[in-house]
Amino acid sequence: MRYGRGTPNPVRGATVSILKTKLDNGLTVLLKDVHTAPVASFWIWYRVGSGREHLGITGISHWVEHMLFKGTPRWPKGTADKAISRDGGMWNGATWYDFTTYYATLPAERIELELEIEADRMTGALFEPQEVEAERTVVISERQGAENDPLFLLGEEVMAAAFRVHPYGHETLGHMCDLLGMTRDDLYRHYRTYYVPNNAIAVAVGDFQPDGMLDLVRKHFGAIPSRALPNWARPEEPRQRGERRVTLEGDGNTAYLSAVFHTPPATAPDIYPLVVLDTVLTGASGMTLFGGGGTNKSSRLYRALVDTELATQVTGSLVPTADPFVYSLTVTVRAGHTLAELERRLRAELERVVAEP
């Protein structure tokens, strides 16, 4: 066990004190006490997401996430939700390329409830056949709803062009054929393979004493046995040898332009200059699970494309990932202008960044 005391915080110039340790079963624990309000938040992160999927089971990580809200023998369906709400808390889950996470925020004196629930469903999720079929309808509906968004459709095609080998090339929601074909056994096998303490990170932040919180983590998670994880050979995306273009036509009168560029993983030193570059180009959006905030009206691309009335919106997306990914720029074309006009101006601005950093 070690305390990360005195670690510089580049944003505020302060120091960050984080207790980091690992239990005997391999569970990594990160604890940060913050006493500004009498609340606490507990998260459990599993190192599995759509980036660990292959054709035939795309979307399985997201579907398994849904199933963990369908009950255990100790917490039948709906009872955990009611318990969290009764104590004034909120909870949810999320799936992305490299992780699946579950979390709750509660009054600090009741945060142990979330630890109890998460430890229980790490091993006890039921995956009852009728619930699997009911949730099949839900994830299919979610996929169909996303397909009503032209930016989703464009993004899916662009990512498939950017990644020909790596699983990052498919959407976290999965392909429709896989959602129709996966079985209860597929889902349960995925759950039992990856939902183990040695593939998880427990994170707590809030109004508590770190040593006391660590005792609670040990109490609820310490007896859960570790299991061997499958050997994961990271697919290495071949070097792209030339520009790739995708043209997608559909209903509606609005045109969109998406440009993506290959980027290194989050652990690479170049990720920090890329954060600055994204801020310069499209504004400070932040690399967080839920996105950033603020305005981008002073950014270079906003001034070049929106202020000049060539576009109605421009956004950038820099996603921190375990493997090399992409930086994407998306522009909504203003009526009366063409994609070719926007592309020329966008290229000119990117060249200006090189010439005038």
CSV table of C-alpha atoms in Angstrom, one decimal:
chain,number,residue,atom,x,y,z
A,1,MET,CA,0.0,0.0,0.0
A,2,ARG,CA,1.2,3.5,-0.7
A,3,TYR,CA,0.0,7.0,-0.5
A,4,GLY,CA,0.5,9.2,-3.5
A,5,ARG,CA,1.1,12.2,-1.4
A,6,GLY,CA,2.7,15.3,-2.9
A,7,THR,CA,1.8,14.4,-6.5
A,8,PRO,CA,1.6,17.7,-8.4
A,9,ASN,CA,-1.8,18.7,-9.8
A,10,PRO,CA,-1.0,20.6,-13.1
A,11,VAL,CA,-4.4,22.2,-13.2
A,12,ARG,CA,-4.5,24.0,-9.8
A,13,GLY,CA,-0.8,23.8,-8.8
A,14,ALA,CA,-1.9,21.9,-5.6
A,15,THR,CA,-1.0,18.4,-4.5
A,16,VAL,CA,-3.1,15.3,-4.8
A,17,SER,CA,-3.2,12.6,-2.1
A,18,ILE,CA,-4.4,9.2,-3.3
A,19,LEU,CA,-4.2,6.0,-1.5
A,20,LYS,CA,-3.4,3.2,-3.9
A,21,THR,CA,-3.1,-0.4,-3.1
A,22,LYS,CA,-3.9,-3.9,-4.3
A,23,LEU,CA,-5.7,-6.6,-2.4
A,24,ASP,CA,-4.4,-10.2,-2.3
A,25,ASN,CA,-6.9,-11.2,-5.0
A,26,GLY,CA,-5.6,-8.6,-7.4
A,27,LEU,CA,-8.2,-5.9,-7.0
A,28,THR,CA,-6.6,-2.5,-7.5
A,29,VAL,CA,-7.9,0.1,-5.1
A,30,LEU,CA,-7.7,3.9,-5.5
A,31,LEU,CA,-9.1,6.1,-2.7
A,32,LYS,CA,-9.3,9.9,-2.4
A,33,ASP,CA,-10.9,11.7,0.5
A,34,VAL,CA,-12.7,15.0,-0.3
A,35,HIS,CA,-14.5,16.7,2.6
A,36,THR,CA,-16.2,19.5,0.8
A,37,ALA,CA,-19.7,17.8,1.1
A,38,PRO,CA,-21.1,14.9,3.0
A,39,VAL,CA,-21.3,12.6,0.0
A,40,ALA,CA,-19.2,9.8,-1.5
A,41,SER,CA,-19.0,8.1,-4.8
A,42,PHE,CA,-17.8,4.5,-5.4
A,43,TRP,CA,-16.9,3.1,-8.8
A,44,ILE,CA,-15.9,-0.4,-10.0
A,45,TRP,CA,-14.1,-0.5,-13.3
A,46,TYR,CA,-13.6,-3.7,-15.3
A,47,ARG,CA,-10.9,-3.8,-18.0
A,48,VAL,CA,-13.2,-5.0,-20.7
A,49,GLY,CA,-15.2,-3.1,-23.3
A,50,SER,CA,-15.9,-3.3,-27.0
A,51,GLY,CA,-12.2,-3.2,-27.7
A,52,ARG,CA,-12.0,-6.8,-26.5
A,53,GLU,CA,-14.8,-8.1,-28.8
A,54,HIS,CA,-14.7,-9.8,-32.1
A,55,LEU,CA,-17.1,-10.3,-34.9
A,56,GLY,CA,-19.9,-12.6,-33.7
A,57,ILE,CA,-20.1,-11.0,-30.2
A,58,THR,CA,-19.9,-7.3,-30.9
A,59,GLY,CA,-21.9,-5.4,-28.4
A,60,ILE,CA,-21.6,-8.1,-25.7
A,61,SER,CA,-19.8,-5.9,-23.1
A,62,HIS,CA,-22.7,-3.3,-23.3
A,63,TRP,CA,-25.3,-6.1,-23.1
A,64,VAL,CA,-23.6,-7.6,-20.1
A,65,GLU,CA,-23.6,-4.2,-18.4
A,66,HIS,CA,-27.4,-4.1,-18.8
A,67,MET,CA,-27.7,-7.6,-17.3
A,68,LEU,CA,-26.0,-6.6,-14.1
A,69,PHE,CA,-29.0,-4.5,-13.3
A,70,LYS,CA,-31.3,-7.5,-13.5
A,71,GLY,CA,-30.7,-9.0,-10.1
A,72,THR,CA,-28.8,-11.5,-8.0
A,73,PRO,CA,-30.1,-14.0,-5.5
A,74,ARG,CA,-29.3,-11.6,-2.7
A,75,TRP,CA,-30.6,-8.5,-4.5
A,76,PRO,CA,-33.5,-9.6,-6.7
A,77,LYS,CA,-34.4,-7.4,-9.7
A,78,GLY,CA,-35.3,-3.9,-8.7
A,79,THR,CA,-34.4,-4.1,-5.0
A,80,ALA,CA,-30.9,-2.6,-5.3
A,81,ASP,CA,-32.4,0.3,-7.3
A,82,LYS,CA,-34.9,1.0,-4.6
A,83,ALA,CA,-32.3,0.7,-1.8
A,84,ILE,CA,-30.0,3.3,-3.5
A,85,SER,CA,-32.9,5.6,-4.1
A,86,ARG,CA,-34.3,5.2,-0.6
A,87,ASP,CA,-30.9,6.4,0.7
A,88,GLY,CA,-30.9,9.4,-1.5
A,89,GLY,CA,-28.4,8.1,-4.0
A,90,MET,CA,-28.1,7.6,-7.7
A,91,TRP,CA,-26.3,4.8,-9.7
A,92,ASN,CA,-25.6,3.8,-13.2
A,93,GLY,CA,-23.2,2.0,-15.5
A,94,ALA,CA,-21.4,2.6,-18.7
A,95,THR,CA,-19.5,0.7,-21.4
A,96,TRP,CA,-16.8,2.0,-23.8
A,97,TYR,CA,-13.9,0.8,-25.8
A,98,ASP,CA,-11.6,-0.3,-22.9
A,99,PHE,CA,-13.8,-0.6,-19.9
A,100,THR,CA,-17.2,-1.3,-18.3
A,101,THR,CA,-17.9,0.7,-15.1
A,102,TYR,CA,-20.6,0.8,-12.4
A,103,TYR,CA,-21.0,3.6,-9.9
A,104,ALA,CA,-23.1,5.2,-7.3
A,105,THR,CA,-23.1,8.4,-5.3
A,106,LEU,CA,-24.7,8.4,-1.9
A,107,PRO,CA,-24.6,10.3,1.4
A,108,ALA,CA,-21.2,9.4,2.8
A,109,GLU,CA,-22.6,7.5,5.8
A,110,ARG,CA,-24.5,5.1,3.3
A,111,ILE,CA,-21.8,4.5,0.7
A,112,GLU,CA,-21.1,1.0,2.1
A,113,LEU,CA,-24.4,0.0,0.4
A,114,GLU,CA,-22.9,0.5,-3.0
A,115,LEU,CA,-19.8,-1.6,-2.0
A,116,GLU,CA,-22.1,-4.4,-0.9
A,117,ILE,CA,-24.1,-4.3,-4.1
A,118,GLU,CA,-21.0,-4.2,-6.4
A,119,ALA,CA,-19.2,-7.0,-4.6
A,120,ASP,CA,-22.4,-9.1,-4.8
A,121,ARG,CA,-22.9,-8.7,-8.5
A,122,MET,CA,-19.3,-9.2,-9.3
A,123,THR,CA,-20.1,-12.9,-8.7
A,124,GLY,CA,-23.8,-13.3,-8.4
A,125,ALA,CA,-25.5,-11.9,-11.4
A,126,LEU,CA,-28.3,-14.2,-12.5
A,127,PHE,CA,-28.6,-13.8,-16.3
A,128,GLU,CA,-32.0,-15.4,-16.3
A,129,PRO,CA,-33.0,-16.5,-19.8
A,130,GLN,CA,-36.2,-14.5,-19.8
A,131,GLU,CA,-34.3,-11.4,-18.7
A,132,VAL,CA,-31.7,-11.9,-21.4
A,133,GLU,CA,-34.4,-12.0,-24.1
A,134,ALA,CA,-36.1,-9.0,-22.7
A,135,GLU,CA,-32.9,-7.1,-22.7
A,136,ARG,CA,-32.1,-8.3,-26.3
A,137,THR,CA,-35.1,-6.1,-27.3
A,138,VAL,CA,-33.7,-3.2,-25.3
A,139,VAL,CA,-30.2,-3.3,-26.8
A,140,ILE,CA,-31.6,-3.8,-30.3
A,141,SER,CA,-33.9,-0.8,-29.8
A,142,GLU,CA,-30.9,1.2,-28.6
A,143,ARG,CA,-29.1,0.3,-31.7
A,144,GLN,CA,-32.1,1.2,-33.9
A,145,GLY,CA,-32.5,4.5,-32.1
A,146,ALA,CA,-28.8,5.4,-32.7
A,147,GLU,CA,-29.3,4.7,-36.4
A,148,ASN,CA,-31.7,7.6,-36.6
A,149,ASP,CA,-28.8,9.9,-36.0
A,150,PRO,CA,-26.8,10.7,-39.1
A,151,LEU,CA,-23.7,11.4,-37.1
A,152,PHE,CA,-23.9,7.9,-35.6
A,153,LEU,CA,-24.1,6.4,-39.0
A,154,LEU,CA,-21.3,8.5,-40.4
A,155,GLY,CA,-19.1,7.8,-37.3
A,156,GLU,CA,-19.6,4.1,-37.7
A,157,GLU,CA,-18.6,4.1,-41.3
A,158,VAL,CA,-15.6,6.3,-40.6
A,159,MET,CA,-14.3,4.1,-37.8
A,160,ALA,CA,-14.7,1.0,-39.9
A,161,ALA,CA,-12.5,2.6,-42.5
A,162,ALA,CA,-10.0,3.8,-39.9
A,163,PHE,CA,-9.6,0.3,-38.3
A,164,ARG,CA,-9.6,-2.7,-40.5
A,165,VAL,CA,-8.1,-5.1,-37.9
A,166,HIS,CA,-8.5,-3.6,-34.4
A,167,PRO,CA,-11.9,-4.0,-32.6
A,168,TYR,CA,-12.0,-0.2,-32.2
A,169,GLY,CA,-13.5,-0.3,-35.7
A,170,HIS,CA,-16.9,-1.4,-34.5
A,171,GLU,CA,-19.4,0.5,-32.3
A,172,THR,CA,-19.8,-0.3,-28.6
A,173,LEU,CA,-23.5,-1.0,-29.4
A,174,GLY,CA,-22.5,-3.9,-31.6
A,175,HIS,CA,-23.6,-5.0,-35.0
A,176,MET,CA,-27.3,-5.9,-35.4
A,177,CYS,CA,-26.5,-9.4,-36.6
A,178,ASP,CA,-24.6,-10.1,-33.4
A,179,LEU,CA,-27.3,-8.7,-31.2
A,180,LEU,CA,-29.8,-11.0,-32.9
A,181,GLY,CA,-27.5,-14.0,-32.6
A,182,MET,CA,-25.8,-14.0,-29.2
A,183,THR,CA,-27.1,-16.4,-26.6
A,184,ARG,CA,-27.4,-16.4,-22.8
A,185,ASP,CA,-24.4,-18.7,-22.6
A,186,ASP,CA,-22.3,-16.2,-24.6
A,187,LEU,CA,-23.2,-13.4,-22.2
A,188,TYR,CA,-22.6,-15.4,-19.1
A,189,ARG,CA,-19.3,-16.7,-20.3
A,190,HIS,CA,-18.2,-13.1,-21.0
A,191,TYR,CA,-19.3,-12.1,-17.5
A,192,ARG,CA,-17.6,-15.0,-15.7
A,193,THR,CA,-14.4,-14.4,-17.7
A,194,TYR,CA,-13.8,-10.7,-17.1
A,195,TYR,CA,-15.8,-9.8,-13.9
A,196,VAL,CA,-13.1,-10.9,-11.5
A,197,PRO,CA,-11.2,-8.8,-8.9
A,198,ASN,CA,-7.8,-9.1,-10.7
A,199,ASN,CA,-9.4,-7.5,-13.8
A,200,ALA,CA,-11.0,-4.6,-11.8
A,201,ILE,CA,-10.2,-1.3,-10.2
A,202,ALA,CA,-12.2,0.0,-7.2
A,203,VAL,CA,-12.3,3.8,-6.9
A,204,ALA,CA,-13.9,5.8,-4.1
A,205,VAL,CA,-13.9,9.6,-3.7
A,206,GLY,CA,-15.7,11.6,-1.0
A,207,ASP,CA,-16.2,12.4,2.6
A,208,PHE,CA,-14.5,9.4,4.3
A,209,GLN,CA,-11.3,8.4,5.9
A,210,PRO,CA,-9.1,6.4,3.5
A,211,ASP,CA,-8.1,3.8,6.0
A,212,GLY,CA,-11.7,3.2,6.9
A,213,MET,CA,-12.8,3.0,3.3
A,214,LEU,CA,-10.1,0.5,2.6
A,215,ASP,CA,-11.4,-1.7,5.4
A,216,LEU,CA,-14.8,-1.6,3.8
A,217,VAL,CA,-13.3,-2.6,0.4
A,218,ARG,CA,-11.5,-5.5,2.0
A,219,LYS,CA,-14.6,-6.5,3.9
A,220,HIS,CA,-16.8,-6.8,0.8
A,221,PHE,CA,-14.3,-7.7,-2.0
A,222,GLY,CA,-11.4,-9.3,-0.2
A,223,ALA,CA,-12.8,-12.9,-0.1
A,224,ILE,CA,-13.7,-12.9,-3.9
A,225,PRO,CA,-11.3,-15.3,-5.5
A,226,SER,CA,-9.2,-14.2,-8.5
A,227,ARG,CA,-9.3,-16.2,-11.7
A,228,ALA,CA,-6.9,-16.6,-14.6
A,229,LEU,CA,-7.6,-14.2,-17.5
A,230,PRO,CA,-7.4,-15.1,-21.1
A,231,ASN,CA,-4.3,-14.2,-23.0
A,232,TRP,CA,-5.1,-11.1,-24.9
A,233,ALA,CA,-3.0,-10.6,-28.0
A,234,ARG,CA,-3.6,-6.9,-28.8
A,235,PRO,CA,-4.4,-6.6,-32.6
A,236,GLU,CA,-2.0,-4.3,-34.1
A,237,GLU,CA,-3.6,-2.1,-36.7
A,238,PRO,CA,-1.5,-2.1,-39.9
A,239,ARG,CA,0.0,1.2,-40.9
A,240,GLN,CA,-2.4,3.2,-43.1
A,241,ARG,CA,-0.7,3.8,-46.5
A,242,GLY,CA,-2.9,6.5,-47.9
A,243,GLU,CA,-6.0,8.6,-47.4
A,244,ARG,CA,-9.3,6.7,-47.0
A,245,ARG,CA,-12.6,8.3,-47.9
A,246,VAL,CA,-16.2,7.4,-47.0
A,247,THR,CA,-19.3,8.9,-48.6
A,248,LEU,CA,-22.6,8.2,-46.9
A,249,GLU,CA,-25.9,9.4,-48.4
A,250,GLY,CA,-29.2,9.5,-46.6
A,251,ASP,CA,-32.4,11.4,-45.9
A,252,GLY,CA,-32.4,15.0,-44.8
A,253,ASN,CA,-30.9,18.3,-46.0
A,254,THR,CA,-28.0,18.6,-43.6
A,255,ALA,CA,-24.4,17.7,-44.6
A,256,TYR,CA,-21.7,16.7,-42.2
A,257,LEU,CA,-17.9,16.4,-42.7
A,258,SER,CA,-15.8,14.1,-40.5
A,259,ALA,CA,-12.0,14.0,-40.6
A,260,VAL,CA,-10.1,11.6,-38.4
A,261,PHE,CA,-6.4,11.2,-37.7
A,262,HIS,CA,-4.6,8.3,-36.1
A,263,THR,CA,-3.4,9.1,-32.6
A,264,PRO,CA,-1.2,7.2,-30.0
A,265,PRO,CA,-2.6,5.5,-26.8
A,266,ALA,CA,-3.3,7.5,-23.7
A,267,THR,CA,0.0,6.4,-22.2
A,268,ALA,CA,2.1,8.0,-24.9
A,269,PRO,CA,3.9,11.3,-24.2
A,270,ASP,CA,2.3,12.9,-27.3
A,271,ILE,CA,-1.2,12.7,-25.8
A,272,TYR,CA,-0.6,15.8,-23.8
A,273,PRO,CA,0.4,18.0,-26.8
A,274,LEU,CA,-2.7,16.6,-28.5
A,275,VAL,CA,-4.9,17.8,-25.7
A,276,VAL,CA,-3.5,21.2,-26.2
A,277,LEU,CA,-4.0,21.0,-29.9
A,278,ASP,CA,-7.6,19.9,-29.5
A,279,THR,CA,-8.2,22.9,-27.2
A,280,VAL,CA,-6.6,25.3,-29.8
A,281,LEU,CA,-8.7,23.8,-32.6
A,282,THR,CA,-12.1,23.2,-31.1
A,283,GLY,CA,-12.1,24.5,-27.5
A,284,ALA,CA,-11.5,22.9,-24.1
A,285,SER,CA,-13.9,19.9,-24.1
A,286,GLY,CA,-12.0,17.6,-21.7
A,287,MET,CA,-11.2,13.9,-22.0
A,288,THR,CA,-13.7,12.6,-19.5
A,289,LEU,CA,-16.3,9.9,-19.5
A,290,PHE,CA,-19.1,12.4,-19.8
A,291,GLY,CA,-17.4,15.0,-22.0
A,292,GLY,CA,-16.5,18.6,-21.0
A,293,GLY,CA,-18.3,21.9,-21.0
A,294,GLY,CA,-17.7,25.5,-21.7
A,295,THR,CA,-17.7,27.3,-25.0
A,296,ASN,CA,-15.5,26.8,-28.1
A,297,LYS,CA,-16.3,30.2,-29.7
A,298,SER,CA,-12.7,31.4,-29.4
A,299,SER,CA,-11.2,28.3,-30.9
A,300,ARG,CA,-9.5,28.5,-34.3
A,301,LEU,CA,-11.9,26.2,-36.2
A,302,TYR,CA,-15.0,27.9,-34.7
A,303,ARG,CA,-13.7,31.3,-35.9
A,304,ALA,CA,-12.7,29.9,-39.3
A,305,LEU,CA,-15.8,27.8,-40.0
A,306,VAL,CA,-18.7,29.0,-37.9
A,307,ASP,CA,-18.0,32.7,-37.6
A,308,THR,CA,-17.6,32.9,-41.4
A,309,GLU,CA,-21.0,31.1,-41.8
A,310,LEU,CA,-19.6,28.1,-43.6
A,311,ALA,CA,-20.7,25.8,-40.8
A,312,THR,CA,-23.2,25.8,-38.0
A,313,GLN,CA,-21.1,23.6,-35.6
A,314,VAL,CA,-17.6,22.2,-35.2
A,315,THR,CA,-16.4,19.7,-32.6
A,316,GLY,CA,-13.3,17.7,-31.8
A,317,SER,CA,-13.0,14.4,-30.0
A,318,LEU,CA,-9.8,13.1,-28.4
A,319,VAL,CA,-10.5,9.9,-26.6
A,320,PRO,CA,-7.9,8.4,-24.2
A,321,THR,CA,-7.6,4.7,-25.1
A,322,ALA,CA,-5.4,1.7,-24.2
A,323,ASP,CA,-4.3,1.2,-27.9
A,324,PRO,CA,-3.8,3.7,-30.7
A,325,PHE,CA,-7.0,5.5,-31.6
A,326,VAL,CA,-8.1,8.5,-33.6
A,327,TYR,CA,-8.6,12.2,-33.2
A,328,SER,CA,-11.8,13.3,-34.9
A,329,LEU,CA,-13.1,16.6,-36.2
A,330,THR,CA,-16.8,16.9,-37.1
A,331,VAL,CA,-18.4,19.8,-38.9
A,332,THR,CA,-22.0,20.6,-39.7
A,333,VAL,CA,-22.3,22.3,-43.0
A,334,ARG,CA,-24.4,25.4,-43.2
A,335,ALA,CA,-27.1,25.4,-45.9
A,336,GLY,CA,-25.9,27.0,-49.1
A,337,HIS,CA,-22.3,25.7,-48.8
A,338,THR,CA,-20.7,22.5,-49.9
A,339,LEU,CA,-18.6,19.8,-48.4
A,340,ALA,CA,-15.8,20.7,-50.7
A,341,GLU,CA,-15.8,24.3,-49.4
A,342,LEU,CA,-15.6,23.1,-45.8
A,343,GLU,CA,-12.9,20.6,-46.6
A,344,ARG,CA,-10.7,23.2,-48.3
A,345,ARG,CA,-11.1,25.6,-45.4
A,346,LEU,CA,-10.5,22.9,-42.8
A,347,ARG,CA,-7.3,21.7,-44.5
A,348,ALA,CA,-6.1,25.3,-44.7
A,349,GLU,CA,-6.7,25.8,-40.9
A,350,LEU,CA,-4.8,22.6,-40.1
A,351,GLU,CA,-1.9,23.7,-42.3
A,352,ARG,CA,-2.0,27.1,-40.4
A,353,VAL,CA,-1.6,25.3,-37.1
A,354,VAL,CA,1.7,23.8,-38.4
A,355,ALA,CA,2.9,27.1,-39.8
A,356,GLU,CA,1.6,29.2,-36.9
A,357,PRO,CA,1.6,27.0,-33.7
